[in-house]
Coordinates of C-alpha atoms in Angstrom, one line a residue:
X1 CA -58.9 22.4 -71.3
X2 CA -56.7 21.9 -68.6
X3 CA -57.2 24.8 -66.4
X4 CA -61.0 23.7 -66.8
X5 CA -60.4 20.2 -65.9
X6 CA -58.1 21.5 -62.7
X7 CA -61.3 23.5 -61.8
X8 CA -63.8 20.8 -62.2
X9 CA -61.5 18.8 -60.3
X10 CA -61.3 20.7 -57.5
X11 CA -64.8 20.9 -56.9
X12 CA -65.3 17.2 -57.5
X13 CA -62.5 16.6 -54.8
X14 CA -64.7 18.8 -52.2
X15 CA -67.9 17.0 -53.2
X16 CA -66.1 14.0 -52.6
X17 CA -65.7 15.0 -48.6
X18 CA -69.4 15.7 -48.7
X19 CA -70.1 12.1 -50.0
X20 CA -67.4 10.5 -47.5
X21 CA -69.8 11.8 -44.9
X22 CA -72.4 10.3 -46.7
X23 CA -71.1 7.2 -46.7
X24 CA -69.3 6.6 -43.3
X25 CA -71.4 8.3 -40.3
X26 CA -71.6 8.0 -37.8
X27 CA -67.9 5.5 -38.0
X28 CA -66.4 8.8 -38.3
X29 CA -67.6 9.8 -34.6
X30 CA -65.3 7.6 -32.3
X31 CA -67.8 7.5 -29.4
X32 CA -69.8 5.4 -32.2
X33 CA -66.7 3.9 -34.1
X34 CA -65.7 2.2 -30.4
X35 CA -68.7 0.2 -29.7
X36 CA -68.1 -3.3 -30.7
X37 CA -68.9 -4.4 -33.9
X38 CA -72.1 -2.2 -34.7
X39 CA -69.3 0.6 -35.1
X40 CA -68.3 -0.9 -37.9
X41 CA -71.7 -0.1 -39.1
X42 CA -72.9 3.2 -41.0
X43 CA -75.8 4.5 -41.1
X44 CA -75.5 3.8 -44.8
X45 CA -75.0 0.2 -44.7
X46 CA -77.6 -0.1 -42.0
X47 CA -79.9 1.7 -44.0
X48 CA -79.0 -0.6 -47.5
X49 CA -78.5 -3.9 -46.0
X50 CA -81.2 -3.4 -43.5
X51 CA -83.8 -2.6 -46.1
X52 CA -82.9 -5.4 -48.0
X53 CA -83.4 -7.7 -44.7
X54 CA -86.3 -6.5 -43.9
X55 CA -88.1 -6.3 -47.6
X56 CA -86.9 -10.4 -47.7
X57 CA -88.4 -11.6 -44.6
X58 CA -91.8 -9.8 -44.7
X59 CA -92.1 -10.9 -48.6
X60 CA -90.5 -14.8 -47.4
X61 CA -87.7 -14.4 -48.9
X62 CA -89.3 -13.8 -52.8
X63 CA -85.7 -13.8 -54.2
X64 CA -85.8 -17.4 -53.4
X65 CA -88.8 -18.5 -53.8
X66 CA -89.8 -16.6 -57.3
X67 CA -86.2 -16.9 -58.6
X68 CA -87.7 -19.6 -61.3
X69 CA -90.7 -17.4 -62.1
X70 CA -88.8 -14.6 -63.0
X71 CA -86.7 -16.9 -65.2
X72 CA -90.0 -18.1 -67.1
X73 CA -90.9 -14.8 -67.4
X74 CA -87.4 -14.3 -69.1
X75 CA -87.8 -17.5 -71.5
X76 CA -91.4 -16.8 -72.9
X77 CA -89.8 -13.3 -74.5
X78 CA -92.5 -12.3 -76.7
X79 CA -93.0 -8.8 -78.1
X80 CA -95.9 -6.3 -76.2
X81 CA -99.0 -4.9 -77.2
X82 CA -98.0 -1.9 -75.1
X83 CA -94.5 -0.6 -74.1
X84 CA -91.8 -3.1 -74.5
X85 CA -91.8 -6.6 -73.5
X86 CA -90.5 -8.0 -69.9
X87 CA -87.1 -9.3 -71.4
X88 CA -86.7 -6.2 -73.7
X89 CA -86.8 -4.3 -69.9
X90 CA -84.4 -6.8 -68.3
X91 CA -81.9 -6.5 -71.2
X92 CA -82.9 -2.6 -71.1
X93 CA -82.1 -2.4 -67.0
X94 CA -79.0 -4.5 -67.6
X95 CA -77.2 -2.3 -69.6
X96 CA -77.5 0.0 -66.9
X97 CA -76.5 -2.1 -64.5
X98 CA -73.7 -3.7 -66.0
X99 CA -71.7 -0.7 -66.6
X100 CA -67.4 0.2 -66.2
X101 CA -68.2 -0.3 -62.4
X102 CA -68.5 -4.2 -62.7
X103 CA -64.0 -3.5 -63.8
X104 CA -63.1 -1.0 -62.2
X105 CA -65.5 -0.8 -59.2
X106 CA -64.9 -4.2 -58.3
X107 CA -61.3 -3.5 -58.8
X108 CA -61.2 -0.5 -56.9
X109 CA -63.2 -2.5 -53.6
X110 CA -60.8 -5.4 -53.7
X111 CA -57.7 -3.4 -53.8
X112 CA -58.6 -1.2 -50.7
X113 CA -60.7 -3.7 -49.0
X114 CA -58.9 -6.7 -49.8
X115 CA -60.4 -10.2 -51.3
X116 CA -62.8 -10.0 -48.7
X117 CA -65.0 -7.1 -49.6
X118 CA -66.2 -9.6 -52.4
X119 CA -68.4 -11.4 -49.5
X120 CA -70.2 -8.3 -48.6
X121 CA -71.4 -7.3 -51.9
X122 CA -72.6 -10.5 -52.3
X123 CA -74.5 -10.6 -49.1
X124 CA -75.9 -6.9 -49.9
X125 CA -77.1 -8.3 -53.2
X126 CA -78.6 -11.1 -51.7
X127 CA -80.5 -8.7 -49.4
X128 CA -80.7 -6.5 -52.8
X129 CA -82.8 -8.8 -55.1
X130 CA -85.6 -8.0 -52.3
X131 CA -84.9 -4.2 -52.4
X132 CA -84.7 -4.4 -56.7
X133 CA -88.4 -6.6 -56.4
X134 CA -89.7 -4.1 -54.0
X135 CA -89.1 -0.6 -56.1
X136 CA -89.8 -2.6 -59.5
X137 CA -93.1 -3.9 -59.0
X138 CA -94.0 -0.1 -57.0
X139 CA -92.7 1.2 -60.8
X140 CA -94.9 -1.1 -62.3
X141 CA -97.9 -0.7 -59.8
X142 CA -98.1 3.8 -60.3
X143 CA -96.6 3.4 -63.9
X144 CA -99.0 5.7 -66.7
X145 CA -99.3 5.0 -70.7
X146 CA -97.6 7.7 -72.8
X147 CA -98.5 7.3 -76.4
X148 CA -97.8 3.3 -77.2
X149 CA -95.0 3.0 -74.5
X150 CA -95.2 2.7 -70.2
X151 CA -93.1 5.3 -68.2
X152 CA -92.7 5.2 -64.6
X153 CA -90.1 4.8 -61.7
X154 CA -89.1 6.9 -58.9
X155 CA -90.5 10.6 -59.2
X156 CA -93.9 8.7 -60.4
X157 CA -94.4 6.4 -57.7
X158 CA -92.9 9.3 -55.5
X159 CA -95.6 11.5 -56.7
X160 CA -98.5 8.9 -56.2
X161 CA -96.9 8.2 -52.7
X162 CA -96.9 11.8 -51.5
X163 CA -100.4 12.6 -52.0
X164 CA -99.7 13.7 -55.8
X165 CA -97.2 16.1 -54.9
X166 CA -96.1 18.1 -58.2
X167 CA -93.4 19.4 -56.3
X168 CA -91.9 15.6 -55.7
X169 CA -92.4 14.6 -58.8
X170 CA -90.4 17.6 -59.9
X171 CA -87.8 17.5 -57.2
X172 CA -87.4 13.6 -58.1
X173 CA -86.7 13.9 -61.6
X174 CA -84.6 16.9 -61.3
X175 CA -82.2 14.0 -58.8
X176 CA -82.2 11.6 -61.7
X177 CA -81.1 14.2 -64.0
X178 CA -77.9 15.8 -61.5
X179 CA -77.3 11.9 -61.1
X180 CA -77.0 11.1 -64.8
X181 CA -75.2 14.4 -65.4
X182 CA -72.7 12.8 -62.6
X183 CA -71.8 10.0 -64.1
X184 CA -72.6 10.7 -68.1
X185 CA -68.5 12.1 -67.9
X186 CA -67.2 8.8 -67.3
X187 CA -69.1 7.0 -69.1
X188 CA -68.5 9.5 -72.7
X189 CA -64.1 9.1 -71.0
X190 CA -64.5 5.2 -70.6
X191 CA -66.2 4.6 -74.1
X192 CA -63.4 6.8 -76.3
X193 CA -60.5 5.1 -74.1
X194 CA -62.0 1.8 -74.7
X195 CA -62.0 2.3 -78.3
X196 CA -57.9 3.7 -78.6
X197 CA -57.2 0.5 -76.3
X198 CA -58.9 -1.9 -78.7
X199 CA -56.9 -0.4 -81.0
X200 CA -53.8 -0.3 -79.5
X201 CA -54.1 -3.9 -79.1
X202 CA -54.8 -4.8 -82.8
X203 CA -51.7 -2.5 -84.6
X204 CA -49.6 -3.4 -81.2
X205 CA -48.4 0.5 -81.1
X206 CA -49.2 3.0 -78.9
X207 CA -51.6 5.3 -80.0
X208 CA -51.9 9.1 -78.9
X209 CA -54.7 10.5 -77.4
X210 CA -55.1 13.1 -79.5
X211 CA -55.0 11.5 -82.8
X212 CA -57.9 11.3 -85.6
X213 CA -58.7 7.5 -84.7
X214 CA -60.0 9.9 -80.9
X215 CA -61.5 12.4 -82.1
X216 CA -63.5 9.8 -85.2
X217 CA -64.6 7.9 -81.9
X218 CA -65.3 11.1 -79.9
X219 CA -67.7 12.3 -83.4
X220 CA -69.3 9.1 -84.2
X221 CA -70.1 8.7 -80.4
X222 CA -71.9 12.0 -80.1
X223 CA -73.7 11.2 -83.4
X224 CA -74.8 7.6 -81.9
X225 CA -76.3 8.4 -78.7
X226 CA -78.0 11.3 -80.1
X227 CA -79.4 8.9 -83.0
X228 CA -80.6 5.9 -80.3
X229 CA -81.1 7.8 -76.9
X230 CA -83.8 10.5 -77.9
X231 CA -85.4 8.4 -80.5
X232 CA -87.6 6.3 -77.7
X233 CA -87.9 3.4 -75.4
X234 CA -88.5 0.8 -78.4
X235 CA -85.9 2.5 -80.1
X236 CA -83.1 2.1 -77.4
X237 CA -84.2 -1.8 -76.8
X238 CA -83.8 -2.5 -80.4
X239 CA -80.1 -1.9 -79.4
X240 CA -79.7 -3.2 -75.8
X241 CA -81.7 -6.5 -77.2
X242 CA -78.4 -6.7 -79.1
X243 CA -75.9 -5.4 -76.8
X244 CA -76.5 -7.1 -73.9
X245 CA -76.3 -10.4 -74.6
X246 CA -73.2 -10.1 -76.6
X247 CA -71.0 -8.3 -74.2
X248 CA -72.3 -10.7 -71.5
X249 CA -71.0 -13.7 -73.1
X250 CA -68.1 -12.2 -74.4
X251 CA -67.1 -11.2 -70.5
X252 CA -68.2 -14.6 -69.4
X253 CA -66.6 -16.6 -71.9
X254 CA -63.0 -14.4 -71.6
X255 CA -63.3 -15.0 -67.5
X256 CA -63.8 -18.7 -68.1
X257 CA -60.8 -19.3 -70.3
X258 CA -58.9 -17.7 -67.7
X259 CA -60.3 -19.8 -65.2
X260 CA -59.7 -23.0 -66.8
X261 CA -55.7 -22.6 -67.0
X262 CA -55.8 -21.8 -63.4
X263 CA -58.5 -24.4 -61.5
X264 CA -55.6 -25.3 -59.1
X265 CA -56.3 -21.5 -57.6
X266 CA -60.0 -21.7 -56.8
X267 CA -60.0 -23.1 -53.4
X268 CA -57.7 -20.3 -52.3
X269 CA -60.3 -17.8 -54.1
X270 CA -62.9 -19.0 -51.8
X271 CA -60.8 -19.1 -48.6
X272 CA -59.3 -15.9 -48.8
X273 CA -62.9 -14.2 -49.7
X274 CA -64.4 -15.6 -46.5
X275 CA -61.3 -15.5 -44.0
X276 CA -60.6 -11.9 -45.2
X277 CA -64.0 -10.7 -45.2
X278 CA -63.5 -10.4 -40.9
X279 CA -59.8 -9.7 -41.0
X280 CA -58.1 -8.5 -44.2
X281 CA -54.8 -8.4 -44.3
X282 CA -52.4 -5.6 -43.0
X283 CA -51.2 -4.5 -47.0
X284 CA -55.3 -3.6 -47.0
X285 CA -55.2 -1.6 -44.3
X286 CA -56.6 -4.6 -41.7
X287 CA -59.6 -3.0 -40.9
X288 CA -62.8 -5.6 -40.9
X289 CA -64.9 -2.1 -41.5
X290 CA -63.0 -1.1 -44.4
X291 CA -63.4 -4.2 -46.5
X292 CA -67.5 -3.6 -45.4
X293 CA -67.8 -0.5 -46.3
X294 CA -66.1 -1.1 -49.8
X295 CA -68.2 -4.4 -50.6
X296 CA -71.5 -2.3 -50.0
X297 CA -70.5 0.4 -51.5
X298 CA -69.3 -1.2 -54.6
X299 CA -72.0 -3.6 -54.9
X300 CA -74.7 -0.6 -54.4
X301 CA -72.6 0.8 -57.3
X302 CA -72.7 -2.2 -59.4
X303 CA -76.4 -3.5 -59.1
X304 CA -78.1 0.1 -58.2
X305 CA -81.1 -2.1 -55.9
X306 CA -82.7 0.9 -53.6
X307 CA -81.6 3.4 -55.8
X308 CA -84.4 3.5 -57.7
X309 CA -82.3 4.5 -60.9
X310 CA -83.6 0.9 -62.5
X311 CA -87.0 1.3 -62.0
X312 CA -87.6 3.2 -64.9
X313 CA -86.9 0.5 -67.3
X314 CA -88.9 -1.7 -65.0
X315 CA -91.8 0.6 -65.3
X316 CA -91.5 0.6 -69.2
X317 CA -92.4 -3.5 -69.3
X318 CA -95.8 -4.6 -70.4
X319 CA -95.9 -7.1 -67.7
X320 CA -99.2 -9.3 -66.9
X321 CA -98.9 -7.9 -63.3
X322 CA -96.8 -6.1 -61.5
X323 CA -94.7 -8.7 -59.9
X324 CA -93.6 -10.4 -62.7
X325 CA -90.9 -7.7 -63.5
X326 CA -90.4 -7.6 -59.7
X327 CA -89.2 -11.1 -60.1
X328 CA -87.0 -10.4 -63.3
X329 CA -85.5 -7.3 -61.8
X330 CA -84.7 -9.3 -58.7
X331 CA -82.7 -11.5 -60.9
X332 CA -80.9 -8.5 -63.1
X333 CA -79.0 -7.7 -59.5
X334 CA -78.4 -11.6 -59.6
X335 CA -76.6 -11.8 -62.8
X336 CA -74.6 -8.2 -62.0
X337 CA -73.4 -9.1 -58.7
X338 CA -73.3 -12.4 -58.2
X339 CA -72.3 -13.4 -61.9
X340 CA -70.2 -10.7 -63.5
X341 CA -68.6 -8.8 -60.4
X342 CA -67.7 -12.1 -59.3
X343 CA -66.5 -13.1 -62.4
X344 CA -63.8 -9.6 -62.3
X345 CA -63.0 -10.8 -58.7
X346 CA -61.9 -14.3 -59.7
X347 CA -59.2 -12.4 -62.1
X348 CA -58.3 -10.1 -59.3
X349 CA -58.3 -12.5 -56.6
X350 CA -56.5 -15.4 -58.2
X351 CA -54.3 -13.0 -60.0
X352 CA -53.0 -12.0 -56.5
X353 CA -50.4 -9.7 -57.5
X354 CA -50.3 -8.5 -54.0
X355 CA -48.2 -11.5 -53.1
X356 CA -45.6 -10.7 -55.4
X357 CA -42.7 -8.8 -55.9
X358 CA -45.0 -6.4 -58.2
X359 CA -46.9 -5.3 -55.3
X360 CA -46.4 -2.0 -54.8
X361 CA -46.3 -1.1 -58.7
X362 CA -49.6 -2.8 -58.7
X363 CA -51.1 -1.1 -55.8
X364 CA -50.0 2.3 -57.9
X365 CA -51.8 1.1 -60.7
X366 CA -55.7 2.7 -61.7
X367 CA -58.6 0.8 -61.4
X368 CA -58.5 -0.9 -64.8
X369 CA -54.3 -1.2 -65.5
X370 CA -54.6 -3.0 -62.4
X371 CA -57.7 -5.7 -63.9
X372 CA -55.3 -6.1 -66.8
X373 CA -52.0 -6.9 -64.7
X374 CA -54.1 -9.1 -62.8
X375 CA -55.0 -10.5 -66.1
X376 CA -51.6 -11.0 -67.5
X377 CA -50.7 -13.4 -64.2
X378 CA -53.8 -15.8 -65.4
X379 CA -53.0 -15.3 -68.7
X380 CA -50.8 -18.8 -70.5
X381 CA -49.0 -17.3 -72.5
X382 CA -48.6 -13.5 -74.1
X383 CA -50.4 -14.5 -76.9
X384 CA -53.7 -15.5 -74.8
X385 CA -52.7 -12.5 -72.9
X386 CA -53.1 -10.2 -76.1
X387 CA -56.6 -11.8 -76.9
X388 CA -57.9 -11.5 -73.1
X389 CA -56.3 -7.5 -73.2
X390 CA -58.4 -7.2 -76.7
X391 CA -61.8 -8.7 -75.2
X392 CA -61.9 -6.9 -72.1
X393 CA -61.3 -3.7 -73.8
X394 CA -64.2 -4.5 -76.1
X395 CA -66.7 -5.5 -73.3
X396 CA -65.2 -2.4 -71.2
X397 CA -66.4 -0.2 -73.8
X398 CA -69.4 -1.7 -74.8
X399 CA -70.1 -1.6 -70.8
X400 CA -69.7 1.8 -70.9
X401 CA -71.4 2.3 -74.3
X402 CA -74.8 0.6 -72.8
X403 CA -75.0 2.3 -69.8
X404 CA -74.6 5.8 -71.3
X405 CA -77.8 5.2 -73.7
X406 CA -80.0 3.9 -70.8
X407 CA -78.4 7.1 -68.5
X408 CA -79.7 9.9 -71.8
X409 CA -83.2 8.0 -72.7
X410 CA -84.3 8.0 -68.8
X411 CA -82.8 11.1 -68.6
X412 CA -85.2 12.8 -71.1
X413 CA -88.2 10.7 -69.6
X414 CA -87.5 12.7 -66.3
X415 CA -86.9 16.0 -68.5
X416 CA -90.5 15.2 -69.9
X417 CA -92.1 14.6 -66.2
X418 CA -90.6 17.9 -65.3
X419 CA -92.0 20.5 -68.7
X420 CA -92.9 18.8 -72.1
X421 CA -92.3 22.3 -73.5
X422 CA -89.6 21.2 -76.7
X423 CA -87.2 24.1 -75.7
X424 CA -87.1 22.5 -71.9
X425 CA -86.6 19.2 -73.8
X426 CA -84.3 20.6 -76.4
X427 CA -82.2 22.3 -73.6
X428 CA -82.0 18.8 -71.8
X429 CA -80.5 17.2 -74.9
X430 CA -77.9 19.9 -75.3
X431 CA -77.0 19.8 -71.9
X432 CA -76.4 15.6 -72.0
X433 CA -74.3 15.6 -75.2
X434 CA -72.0 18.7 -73.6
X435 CA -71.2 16.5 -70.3
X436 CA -70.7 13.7 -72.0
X437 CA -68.8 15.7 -74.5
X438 CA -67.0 16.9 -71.7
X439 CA -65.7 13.7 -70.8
X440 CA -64.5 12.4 -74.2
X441 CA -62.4 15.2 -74.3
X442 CA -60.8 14.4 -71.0
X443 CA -59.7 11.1 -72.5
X444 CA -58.7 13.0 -76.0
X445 CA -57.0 15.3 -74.0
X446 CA -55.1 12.5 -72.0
X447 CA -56.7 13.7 -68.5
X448 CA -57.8 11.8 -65.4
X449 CA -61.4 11.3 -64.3
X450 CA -60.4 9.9 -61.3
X451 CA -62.3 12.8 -59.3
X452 CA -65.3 12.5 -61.1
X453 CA -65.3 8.5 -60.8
X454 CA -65.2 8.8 -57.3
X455 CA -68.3 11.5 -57.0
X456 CA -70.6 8.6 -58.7
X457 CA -70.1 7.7 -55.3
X458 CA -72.2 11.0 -53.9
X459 CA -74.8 10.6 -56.6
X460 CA -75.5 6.8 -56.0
X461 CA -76.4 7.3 -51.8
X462 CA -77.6 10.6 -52.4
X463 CA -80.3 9.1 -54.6
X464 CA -80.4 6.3 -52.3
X465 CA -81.5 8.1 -49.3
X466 CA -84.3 9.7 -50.9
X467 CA -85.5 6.3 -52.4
X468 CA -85.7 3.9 -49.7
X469 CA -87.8 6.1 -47.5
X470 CA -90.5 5.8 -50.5
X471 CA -90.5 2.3 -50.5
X472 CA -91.3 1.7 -47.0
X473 CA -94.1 4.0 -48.0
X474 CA -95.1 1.7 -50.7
X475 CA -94.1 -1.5 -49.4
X476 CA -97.7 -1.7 -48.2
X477 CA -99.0 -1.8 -51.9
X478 CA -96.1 -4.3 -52.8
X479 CA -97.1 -6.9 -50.0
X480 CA -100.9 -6.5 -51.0
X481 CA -100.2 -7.1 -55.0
X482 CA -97.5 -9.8 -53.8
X483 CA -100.5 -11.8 -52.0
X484 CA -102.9 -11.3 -55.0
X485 CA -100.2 -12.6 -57.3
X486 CA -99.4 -15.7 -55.1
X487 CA -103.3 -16.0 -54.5
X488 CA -104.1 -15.7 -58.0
X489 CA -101.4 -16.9 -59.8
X490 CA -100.2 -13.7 -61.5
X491 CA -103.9 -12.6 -62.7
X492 CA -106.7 -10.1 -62.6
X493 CA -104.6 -7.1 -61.1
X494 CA -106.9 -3.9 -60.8
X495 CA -107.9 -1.2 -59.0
X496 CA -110.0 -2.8 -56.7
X497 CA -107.5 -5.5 -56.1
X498 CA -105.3 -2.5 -55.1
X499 CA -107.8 -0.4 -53.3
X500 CA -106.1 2.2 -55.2
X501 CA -107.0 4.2 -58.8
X502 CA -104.8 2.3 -61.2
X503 CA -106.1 3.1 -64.5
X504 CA -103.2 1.9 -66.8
X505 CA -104.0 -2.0 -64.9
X506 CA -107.9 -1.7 -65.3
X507 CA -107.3 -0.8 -68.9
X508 CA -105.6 -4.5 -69.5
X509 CA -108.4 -6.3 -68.3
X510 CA -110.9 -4.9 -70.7

């Protein structure tokens, strides 16, 4: 096991250079990294932010102006006729969304890019809510029936934007797959550790890696996402409709507490997040680009807008028209960036260990050891500590949890767009539970994913920079059903409204 974790490791660690690249030209060029300010800029960041500028102004700022629509749309719940409802797909989207990443990516951000990076993921999901409106309602516009249930997203609105290219359609569902396969490792690795530190917590003993409560955990998780993943859309939503909400307030609730014994640190919160977001301090590295690059990145991480890896749950809603899941996936980047990494940066932040004499033992510290320490300085008492160690570890795995079942159900849709042949589809499966397989026993085996972590990174731009392009394609079909929807007040979408064949939309107004 070890020599074939030191291999994978390796290669994940050279991948990692390749994504690097990705992410930082042209910064890396010094010619470019000397002009003033814009080299601060990557082609990345230009590319992310830039979209999510432009999408806003030429739709008037929708994130704004829809935000209560999209909340309606939320309250009126309701089961579909067709597919699954436009709050099953919100809950369905968020569990992908709100994943390990909203710990330990947020952690990760703030501890190279100091408190500041907090400002620019908040800005780039500002700017995202537009991006996340754009490629939901282009899922929802070029989604087609399957049986009772909707499927869409990326490699179907790709194919419909390429001239019906079987090839794209292909090519973009093979991405998705290599993407899930990227990050289904972690996901199994965080989901068993969660589970020993929950336990840890509760008999107050250390508990090895290798024991039977692991390798029960690493059985019973195989058996569970095999049972809920390949069973169906409705299937799946029967759990997130369950999940969702109750990790979400648990998280909330926990942070809150927290906050409460320590209001008198707030104002510094907000004054280092928007004095370091320009120049962080020297124990951060003091670079204004670094503490950039990291909010972006992270917050890309986090909320996925322009990846296109959300629009498949967006494309499963039985919405009246197109935009009203626009508006409700606009508002899932809302409560993942905005509410919930903001939430893990007010422990971080005001836990400011960085200022203590634990500094450097925190800076040495992974991603989520480092949440917990930060915790702990919060925390009243070791008592409340304990409880706010136990709950964290129970919404860190149920984070984890969720997002693995969204990753193997969208995975097999994609697996479907490519063959329906059952051995194809049958192969598929195998291959999912063996990654994630994989990972569980890295965490059984006491090993660190760090590497692999760190190549979500590749897979999230990489998917990114072969998404955005589409939706410039489509945005014209998105600003002509945005019109309709505003002229008309949400009603009477068709094909001739879209001057396109739609026939899943002309079928709902028979």
């Amino acid at each position: 096991m070890q020599a074939v974790f030191n291999i994978i490791n390796s290669v994940c660690e050279r991948i990692q250079t390749v994504s690097d690249l990705f992410w930082d030209f042209p910064t890396n060029l010094t010619a470019y990294s000397n002009i003033p300010v814009l080299g601060n800029f990557s082609l990345a960041i230009i590319l992310l932010i830039g979209s999510g500028i432009y999408f806003s102004v030429r739709l008037r700022f929708i994130q704004l102006r829809k935000f209560r629509r999209g909340i309606e749309i939320l309250k009126s719940g309701g089961k579909a006729k067709s597919g699954i409802s436009p709050l099953a797909a919100f809950f369905l989207s968020t569990a992908m969304r709100v994943g390990p990443g909203n710990i330990l990516g947020v952690t990760g951000a703030i501890s190279v890019g100091g408190p500041g990076a907090l400002l620019w993921m908040w800005i780039s999901a500002f700017f995202g809510m537009a991006t996340a409106y754009t490629e939901s309602t282009l899922a929802q516009i070029f989604k087609e029936r399957k049986g009772d249930e909707y499927v869409g997203g990326l490699s179907f609105y790709g194919r419909r934007l390429l001239g019906g290219s079987v090839a794209a359609g292909i090519f973009l569902s093979l991405l998705y797959i290599i993407y899930a396969f990227l990050c289904f490792p972690a996901q199994g690795f965080n989901t068993i550790s969660a589970v020993g530190q929950v336990a840890e917590v509760l008999s107050g003993r250390e508990i090895a890696t290798n024991s039977a409560l692991y390798w029960l955990s690493f059985a019973l998780l195989l058996v569970l996402v095999s049972l809920i993943s390949f069973g169906g859309i409705r299937k799946l939503t029967r759990v997130t409709d369950v999940i969702v909400p109750v990790m979400a307030v648990i998280y909330v609730l926990t942070v809150i507490s927290l906050l409460l014994f320590n209001l008198d640190r707030i104002p510094w919160f907000f004054y280092s997040v928007f004095t370091e977001a320009f120049r962080p301090e020297a124990v951060f590295g003091g670079a204004f680009g670094t503490a950039l690059s990291q909010g972006v990145r992270r917050g890309l991480m986090s909320n996925e807008a322009g990846q296109g890896t959300i629009t498949m749950p967006a494309a499963a809603s039985d919405a009246a028209h197109p935009c009203d899941q626009g508006c409700v996936q606009a508002i899932g980047v809302f409560l993942d960036t905005i509410v919930i990494c903001t939430l893990t940066s007010f422990v971080i932040i005001m836990g400011r260990v960085w200022l203590t004499d634990q500094a450097s033992s925190w800076f040495e510290l992974g991603k989520l050891p480092k949440f917990v320490a930060s915790a702990a300085e919060l925390a009243p008492g070791k008592g409340f500590h304990s409880v706010v160690s136990l709950l964290v570890s129970v919404c860190f795995g149920l984070f984890a949890f969720s997002t693995l079942l969204g990753f193997l159900s969208f995975t097999e849709i994609c697996a479907n767009r490519i063959s329906e042949r059952r051995s194809f589809i049958l192969l598929i499966r195998v291959l999912c539970l063996l990654v994630i397989a994989f990972g569980g026993m890295t965490s059984i085996a006491g090993l660190d994913l760090g590497a692999l972590w760190n190549l979500s990174d590749f897979a999230n731009i990489l998917i990114a920079y072969c998404n955005i392009p589409l939706l410039y394609l489509g945005f014209r079909h998105v600003l002509l059903a945005t019109r309709q929807y505003e002229r008309d007040g949400g009603r009477g979408y068709c094909s001739k409204e879209a001057g396109i064949s739609l026939p899943v939309w002309d079928e709902k107004l028979k």
